[in-house]
Tab-separated table of N, CA and C in Angstrom:
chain	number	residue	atom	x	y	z
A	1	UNK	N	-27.181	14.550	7.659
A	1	UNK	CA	-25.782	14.334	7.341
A	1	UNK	C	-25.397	12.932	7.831
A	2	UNK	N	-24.539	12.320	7.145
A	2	UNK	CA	-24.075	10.835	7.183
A	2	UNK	C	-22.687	10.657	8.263
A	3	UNK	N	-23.210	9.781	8.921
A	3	UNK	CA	-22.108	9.902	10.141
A	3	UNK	C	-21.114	8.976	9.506
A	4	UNK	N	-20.678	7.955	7.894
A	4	UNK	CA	-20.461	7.232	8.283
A	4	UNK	C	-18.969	7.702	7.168
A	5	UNK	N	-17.881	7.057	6.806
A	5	UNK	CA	-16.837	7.442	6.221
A	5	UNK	C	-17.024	7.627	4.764
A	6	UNK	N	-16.327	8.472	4.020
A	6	UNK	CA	-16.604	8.603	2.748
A	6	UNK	C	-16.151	7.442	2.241
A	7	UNK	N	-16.482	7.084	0.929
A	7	UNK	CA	-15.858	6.198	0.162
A	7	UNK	C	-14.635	6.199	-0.450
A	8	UNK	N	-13.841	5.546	-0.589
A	8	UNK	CA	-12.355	5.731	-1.038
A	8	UNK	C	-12.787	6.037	-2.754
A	9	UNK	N	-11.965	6.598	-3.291
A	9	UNK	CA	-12.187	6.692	-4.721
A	9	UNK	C	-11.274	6.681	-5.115
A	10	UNK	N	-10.975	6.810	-6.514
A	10	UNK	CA	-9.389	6.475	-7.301
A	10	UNK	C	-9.778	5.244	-7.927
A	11	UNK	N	-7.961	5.009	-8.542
A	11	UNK	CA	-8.685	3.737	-9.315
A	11	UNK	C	-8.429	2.344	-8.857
A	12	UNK	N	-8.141	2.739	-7.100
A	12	UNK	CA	-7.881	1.217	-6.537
A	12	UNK	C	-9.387	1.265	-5.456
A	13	UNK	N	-10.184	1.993	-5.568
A	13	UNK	CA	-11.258	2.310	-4.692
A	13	UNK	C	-11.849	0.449	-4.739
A	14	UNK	N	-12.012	0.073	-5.828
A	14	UNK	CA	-12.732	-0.852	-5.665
A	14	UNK	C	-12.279	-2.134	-5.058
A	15	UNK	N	-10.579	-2.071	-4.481
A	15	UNK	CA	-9.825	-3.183	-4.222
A	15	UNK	C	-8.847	-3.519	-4.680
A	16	UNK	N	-9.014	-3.414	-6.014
A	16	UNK	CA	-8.254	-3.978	-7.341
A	16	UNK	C	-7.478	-3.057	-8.229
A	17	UNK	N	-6.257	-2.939	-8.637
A	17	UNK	CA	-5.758	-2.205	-9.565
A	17	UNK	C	-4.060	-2.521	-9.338
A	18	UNK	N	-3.725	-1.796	-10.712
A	18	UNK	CA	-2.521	-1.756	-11.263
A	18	UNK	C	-1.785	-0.235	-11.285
A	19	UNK	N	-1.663	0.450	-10.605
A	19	UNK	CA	-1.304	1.975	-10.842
A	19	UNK	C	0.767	2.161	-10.521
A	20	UNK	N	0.834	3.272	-11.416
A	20	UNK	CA	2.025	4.098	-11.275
A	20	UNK	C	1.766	5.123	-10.143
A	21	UNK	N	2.953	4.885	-9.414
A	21	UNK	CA	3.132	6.030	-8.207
A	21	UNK	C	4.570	6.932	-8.409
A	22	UNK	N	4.489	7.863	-7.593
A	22	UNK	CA	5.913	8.245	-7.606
A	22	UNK	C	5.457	8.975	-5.707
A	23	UNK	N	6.569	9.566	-5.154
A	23	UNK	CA	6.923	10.061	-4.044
A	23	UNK	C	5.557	11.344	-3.736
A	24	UNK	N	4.889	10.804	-2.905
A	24	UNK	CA	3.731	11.978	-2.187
A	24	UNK	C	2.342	11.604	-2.778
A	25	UNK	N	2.135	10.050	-3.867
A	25	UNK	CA	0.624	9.876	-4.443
A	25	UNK	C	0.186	9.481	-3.317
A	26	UNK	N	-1.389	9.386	-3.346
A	26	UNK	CA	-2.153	8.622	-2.088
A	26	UNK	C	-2.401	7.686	-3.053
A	27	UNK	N	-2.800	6.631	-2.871
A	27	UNK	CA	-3.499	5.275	-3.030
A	27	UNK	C	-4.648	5.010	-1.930
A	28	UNK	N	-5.746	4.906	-2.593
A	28	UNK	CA	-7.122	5.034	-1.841
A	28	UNK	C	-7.368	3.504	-1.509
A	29	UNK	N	-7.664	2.867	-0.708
A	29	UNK	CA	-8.084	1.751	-0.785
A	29	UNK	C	-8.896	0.881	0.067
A	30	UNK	N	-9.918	0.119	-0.234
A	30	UNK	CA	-11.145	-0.015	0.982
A	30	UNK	C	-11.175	-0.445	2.145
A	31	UNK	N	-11.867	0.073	2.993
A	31	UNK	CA	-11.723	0.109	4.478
A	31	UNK	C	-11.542	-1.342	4.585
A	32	UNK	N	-11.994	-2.245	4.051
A	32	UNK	CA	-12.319	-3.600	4.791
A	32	UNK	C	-10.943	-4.155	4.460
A	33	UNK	N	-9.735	-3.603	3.850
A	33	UNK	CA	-8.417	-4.063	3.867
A	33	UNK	C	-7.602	-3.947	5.303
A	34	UNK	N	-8.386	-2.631	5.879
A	34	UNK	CA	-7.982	-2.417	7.157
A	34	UNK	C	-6.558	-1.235	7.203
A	35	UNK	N	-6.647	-0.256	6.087
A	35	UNK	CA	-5.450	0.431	6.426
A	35	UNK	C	-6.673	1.781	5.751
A	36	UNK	N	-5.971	3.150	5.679
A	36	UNK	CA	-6.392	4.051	5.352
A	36	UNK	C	-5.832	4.359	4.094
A	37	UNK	N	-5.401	5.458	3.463
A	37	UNK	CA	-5.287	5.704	2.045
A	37	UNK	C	-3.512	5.173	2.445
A	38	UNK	N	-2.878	4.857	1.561
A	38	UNK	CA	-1.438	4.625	1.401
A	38	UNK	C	-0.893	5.641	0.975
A	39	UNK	N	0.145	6.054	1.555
A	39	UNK	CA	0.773	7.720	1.132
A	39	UNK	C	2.383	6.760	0.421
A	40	UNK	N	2.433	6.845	-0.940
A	40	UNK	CA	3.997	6.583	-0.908
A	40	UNK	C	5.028	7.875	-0.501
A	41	UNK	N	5.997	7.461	0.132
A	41	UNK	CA	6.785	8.233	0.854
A	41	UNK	C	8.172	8.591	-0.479
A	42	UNK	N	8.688	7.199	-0.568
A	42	UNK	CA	9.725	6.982	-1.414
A	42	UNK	C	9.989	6.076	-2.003
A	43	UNK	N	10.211	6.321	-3.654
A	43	UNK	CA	10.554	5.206	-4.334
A	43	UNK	C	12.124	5.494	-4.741
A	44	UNK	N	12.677	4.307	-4.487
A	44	UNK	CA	14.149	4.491	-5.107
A	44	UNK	C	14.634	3.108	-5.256
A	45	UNK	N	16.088	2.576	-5.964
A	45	UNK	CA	16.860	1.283	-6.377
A	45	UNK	C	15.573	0.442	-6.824
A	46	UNK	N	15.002	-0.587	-5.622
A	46	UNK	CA	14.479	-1.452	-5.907
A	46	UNK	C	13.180	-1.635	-5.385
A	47	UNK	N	13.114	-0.611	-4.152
A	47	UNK	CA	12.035	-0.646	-3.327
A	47	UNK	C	10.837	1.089	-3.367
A	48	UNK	N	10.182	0.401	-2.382
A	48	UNK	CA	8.711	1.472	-2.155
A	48	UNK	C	8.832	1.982	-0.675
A	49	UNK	N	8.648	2.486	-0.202
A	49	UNK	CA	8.379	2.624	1.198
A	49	UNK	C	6.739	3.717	1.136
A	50	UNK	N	6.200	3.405	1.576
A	50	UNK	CA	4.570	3.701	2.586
A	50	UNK	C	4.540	4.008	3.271
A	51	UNK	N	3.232	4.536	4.050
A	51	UNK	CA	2.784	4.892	5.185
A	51	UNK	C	1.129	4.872	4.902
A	52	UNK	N	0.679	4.329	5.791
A	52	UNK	CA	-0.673	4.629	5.785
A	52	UNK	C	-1.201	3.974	7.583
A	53	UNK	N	-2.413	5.278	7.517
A	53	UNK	CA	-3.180	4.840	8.644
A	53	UNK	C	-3.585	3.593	9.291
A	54	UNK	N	-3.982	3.328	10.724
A	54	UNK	CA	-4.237	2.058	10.682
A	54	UNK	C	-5.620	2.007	11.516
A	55	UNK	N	-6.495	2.340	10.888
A	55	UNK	CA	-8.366	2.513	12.037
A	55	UNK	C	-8.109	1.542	13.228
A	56	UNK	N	-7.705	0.478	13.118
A	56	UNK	CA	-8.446	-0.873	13.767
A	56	UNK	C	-7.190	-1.243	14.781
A	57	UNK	N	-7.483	-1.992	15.616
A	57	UNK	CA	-6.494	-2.008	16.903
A	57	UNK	C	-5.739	-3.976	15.845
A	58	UNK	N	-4.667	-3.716	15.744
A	58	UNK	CA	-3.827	-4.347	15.232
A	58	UNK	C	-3.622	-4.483	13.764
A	59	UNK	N	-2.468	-5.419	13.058
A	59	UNK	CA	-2.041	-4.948	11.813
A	59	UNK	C	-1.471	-6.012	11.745
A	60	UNK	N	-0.987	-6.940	10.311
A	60	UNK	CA	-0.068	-7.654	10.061
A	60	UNK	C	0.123	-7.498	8.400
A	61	UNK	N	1.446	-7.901	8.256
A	61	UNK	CA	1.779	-8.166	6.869
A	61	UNK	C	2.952	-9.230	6.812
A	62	UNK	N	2.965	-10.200	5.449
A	62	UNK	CA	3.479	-11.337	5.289
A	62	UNK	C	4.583	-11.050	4.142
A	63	UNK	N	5.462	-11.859	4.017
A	63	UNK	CA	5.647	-11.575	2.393
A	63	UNK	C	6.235	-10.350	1.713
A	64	UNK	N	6.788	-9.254	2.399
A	64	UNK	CA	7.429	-8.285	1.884
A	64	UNK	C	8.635	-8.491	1.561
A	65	UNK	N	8.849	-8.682	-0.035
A	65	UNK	CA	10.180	-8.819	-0.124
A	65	UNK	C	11.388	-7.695	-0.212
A	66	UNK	N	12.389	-7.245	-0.427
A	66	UNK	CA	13.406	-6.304	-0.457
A	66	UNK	C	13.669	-6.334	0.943
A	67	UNK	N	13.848	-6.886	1.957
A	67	UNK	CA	14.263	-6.155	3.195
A	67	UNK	C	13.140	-5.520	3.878
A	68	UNK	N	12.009	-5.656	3.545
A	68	UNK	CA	10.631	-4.675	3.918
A	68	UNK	C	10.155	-4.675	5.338
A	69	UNK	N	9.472	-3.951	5.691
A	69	UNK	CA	9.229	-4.668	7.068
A	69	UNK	C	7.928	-2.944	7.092
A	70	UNK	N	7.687	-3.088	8.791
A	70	UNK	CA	6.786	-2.021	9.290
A	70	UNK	C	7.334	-1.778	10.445
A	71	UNK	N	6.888	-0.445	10.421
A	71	UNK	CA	7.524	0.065	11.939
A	71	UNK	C	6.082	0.727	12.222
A	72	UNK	N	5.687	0.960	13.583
A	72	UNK	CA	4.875	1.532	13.922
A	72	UNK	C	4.968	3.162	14.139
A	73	UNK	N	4.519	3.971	13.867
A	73	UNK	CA	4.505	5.562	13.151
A	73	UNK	C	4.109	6.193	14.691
A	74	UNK	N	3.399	5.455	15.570
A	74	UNK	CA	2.439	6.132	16.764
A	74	UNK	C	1.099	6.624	15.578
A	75	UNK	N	-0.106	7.116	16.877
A	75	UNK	CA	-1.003	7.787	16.143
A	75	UNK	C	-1.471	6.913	15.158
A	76	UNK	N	-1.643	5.218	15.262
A	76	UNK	CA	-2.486	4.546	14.205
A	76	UNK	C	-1.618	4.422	13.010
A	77	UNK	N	-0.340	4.599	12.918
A	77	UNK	CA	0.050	4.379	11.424
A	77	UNK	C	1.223	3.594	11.548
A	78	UNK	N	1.910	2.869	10.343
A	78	UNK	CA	2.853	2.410	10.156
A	78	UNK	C	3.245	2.521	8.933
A	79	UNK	N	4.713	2.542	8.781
A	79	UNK	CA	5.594	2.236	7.573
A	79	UNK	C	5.895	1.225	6.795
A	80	UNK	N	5.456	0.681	5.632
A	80	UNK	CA	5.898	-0.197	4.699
A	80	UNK	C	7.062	0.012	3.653
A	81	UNK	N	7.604	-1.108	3.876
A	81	UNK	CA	8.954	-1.014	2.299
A	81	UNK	C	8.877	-1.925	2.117
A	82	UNK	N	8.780	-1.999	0.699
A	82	UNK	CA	8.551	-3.641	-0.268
A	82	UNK	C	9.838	-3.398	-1.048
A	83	UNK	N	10.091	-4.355	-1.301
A	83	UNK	CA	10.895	-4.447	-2.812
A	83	UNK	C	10.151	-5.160	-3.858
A	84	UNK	N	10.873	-5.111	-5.250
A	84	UNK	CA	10.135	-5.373	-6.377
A	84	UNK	C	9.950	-6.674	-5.983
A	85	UNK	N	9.070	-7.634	-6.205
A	85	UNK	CA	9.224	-9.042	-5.976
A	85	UNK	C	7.622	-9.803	-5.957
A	86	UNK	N	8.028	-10.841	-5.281
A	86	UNK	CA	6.620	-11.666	-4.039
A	86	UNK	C	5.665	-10.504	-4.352
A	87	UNK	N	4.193	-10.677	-3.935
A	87	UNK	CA	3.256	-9.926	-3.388
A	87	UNK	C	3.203	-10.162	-1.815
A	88	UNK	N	2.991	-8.921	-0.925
A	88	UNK	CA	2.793	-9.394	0.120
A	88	UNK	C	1.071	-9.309	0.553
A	89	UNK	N	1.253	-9.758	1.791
A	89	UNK	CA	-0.430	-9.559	2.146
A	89	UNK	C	-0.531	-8.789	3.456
A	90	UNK	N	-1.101	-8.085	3.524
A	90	UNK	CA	-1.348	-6.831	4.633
A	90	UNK	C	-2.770	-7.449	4.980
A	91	UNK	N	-2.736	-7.200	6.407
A	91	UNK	CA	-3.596	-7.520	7.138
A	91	UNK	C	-4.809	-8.990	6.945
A	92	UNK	N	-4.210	-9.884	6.376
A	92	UNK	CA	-4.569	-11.165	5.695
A	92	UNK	C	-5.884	-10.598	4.653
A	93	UNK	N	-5.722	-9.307	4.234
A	93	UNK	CA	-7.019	-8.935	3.517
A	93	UNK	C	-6.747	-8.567	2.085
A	94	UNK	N	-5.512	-7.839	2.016
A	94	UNK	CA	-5.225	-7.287	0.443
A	94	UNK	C	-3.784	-8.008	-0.005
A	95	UNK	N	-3.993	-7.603	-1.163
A	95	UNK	CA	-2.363	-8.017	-1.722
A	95	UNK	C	-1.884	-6.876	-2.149
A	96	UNK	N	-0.307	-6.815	-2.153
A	96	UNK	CA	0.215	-6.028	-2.697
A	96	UNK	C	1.874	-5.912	-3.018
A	97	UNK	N	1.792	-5.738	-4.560
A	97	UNK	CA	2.936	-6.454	-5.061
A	97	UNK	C	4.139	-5.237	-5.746
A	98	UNK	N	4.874	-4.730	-5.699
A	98	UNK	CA	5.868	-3.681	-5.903
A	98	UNK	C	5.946	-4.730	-7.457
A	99	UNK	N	5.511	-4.288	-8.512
A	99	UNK	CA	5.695	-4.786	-10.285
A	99	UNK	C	7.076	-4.332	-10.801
A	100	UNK	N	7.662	-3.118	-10.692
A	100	UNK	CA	8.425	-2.982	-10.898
A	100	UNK	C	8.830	-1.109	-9.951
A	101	UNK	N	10.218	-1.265	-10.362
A	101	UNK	CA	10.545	0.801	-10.074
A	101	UNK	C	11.343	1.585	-11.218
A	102	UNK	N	10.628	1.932	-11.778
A	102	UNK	CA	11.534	2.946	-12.882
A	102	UNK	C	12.033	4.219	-12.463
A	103	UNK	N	12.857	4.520	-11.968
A	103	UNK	CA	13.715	6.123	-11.655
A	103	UNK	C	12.842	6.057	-10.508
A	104	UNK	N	11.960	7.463	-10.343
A	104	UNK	CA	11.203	8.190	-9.383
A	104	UNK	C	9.668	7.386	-9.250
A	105	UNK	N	9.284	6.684	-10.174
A	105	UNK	CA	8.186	5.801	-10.239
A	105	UNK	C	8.103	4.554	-9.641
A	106	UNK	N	7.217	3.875	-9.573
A	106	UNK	CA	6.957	2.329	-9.032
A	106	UNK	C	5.483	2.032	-9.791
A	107	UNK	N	5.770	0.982	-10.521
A	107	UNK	CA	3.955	0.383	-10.248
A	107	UNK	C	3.517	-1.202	-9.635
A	108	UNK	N	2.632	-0.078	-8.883
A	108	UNK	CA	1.643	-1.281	-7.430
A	108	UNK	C	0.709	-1.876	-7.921
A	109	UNK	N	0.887	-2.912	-7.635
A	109	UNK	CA	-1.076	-4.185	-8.120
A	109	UNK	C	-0.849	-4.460	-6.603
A	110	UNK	N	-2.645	-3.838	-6.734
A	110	UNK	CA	-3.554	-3.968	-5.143
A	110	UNK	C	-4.576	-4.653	-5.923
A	111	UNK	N	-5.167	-6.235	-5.033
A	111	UNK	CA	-6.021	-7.292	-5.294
A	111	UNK	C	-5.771	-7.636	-3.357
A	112	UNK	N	-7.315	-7.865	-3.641
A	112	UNK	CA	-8.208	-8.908	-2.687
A	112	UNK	C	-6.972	-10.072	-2.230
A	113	UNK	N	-6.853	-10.654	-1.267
A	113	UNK	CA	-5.718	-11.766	-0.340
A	113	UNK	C	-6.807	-12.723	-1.193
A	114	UNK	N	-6.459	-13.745	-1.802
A	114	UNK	CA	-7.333	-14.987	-1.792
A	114	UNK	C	-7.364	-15.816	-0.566
């Protein structure tokens, strides 16, 4: 048996993607971004709010526009809220850009930080 973490799967497993969310999807996305799966919490007006795990002893993100910010959750996690806008960059590793929010929906583009 394999001691080591499963692989994220979905269709941002590989880094990269464009997906529709609404309130309670996970978003899978690879360890080397440095967060665990992204749980959206709530989409509403203009913004997203998140949560996802955090493995690794520290965290940053740049660039969240709407008022966004992180709060620390305890227990390795923190809260994200983006608004539609900018892409921001989480942990100088991924991007991630709130495209738009329709009603109960949002769609996220997750790409590699250049």
């Amino acid at each position: 048996m394999s001691s080591s973490s499963p692989s994220p799967t979905g269709p941002c497993a590989d880094g990269s993607c464009e997906v529709t969310v609404g309130a309670g999807d996970v978003v899978e996305v690879p360890a080397a971004y440095g967060l665990g799966p992204i749980e959206v919490t709530a989409v509403g007006g203009y913004e997203v709010e998140m949560t996802a795990p955090v493995p690794a002893s520290g965290y940053s993100i740049a660039g969240c526009s709407g008022g966004g910010g992180v709060t620390s959750q305890g227990g390795g996690a923190v809260r994200i809220r983006c608004g539609v806008g900018p892409a921001a960059t989480l942990n100088d590793a991924m991007r991630l850009t709130v495209v738009e929010v329709r009603g109960k929906n949002a769609v996220l583009r997750i790409a590699p930080a250049p």
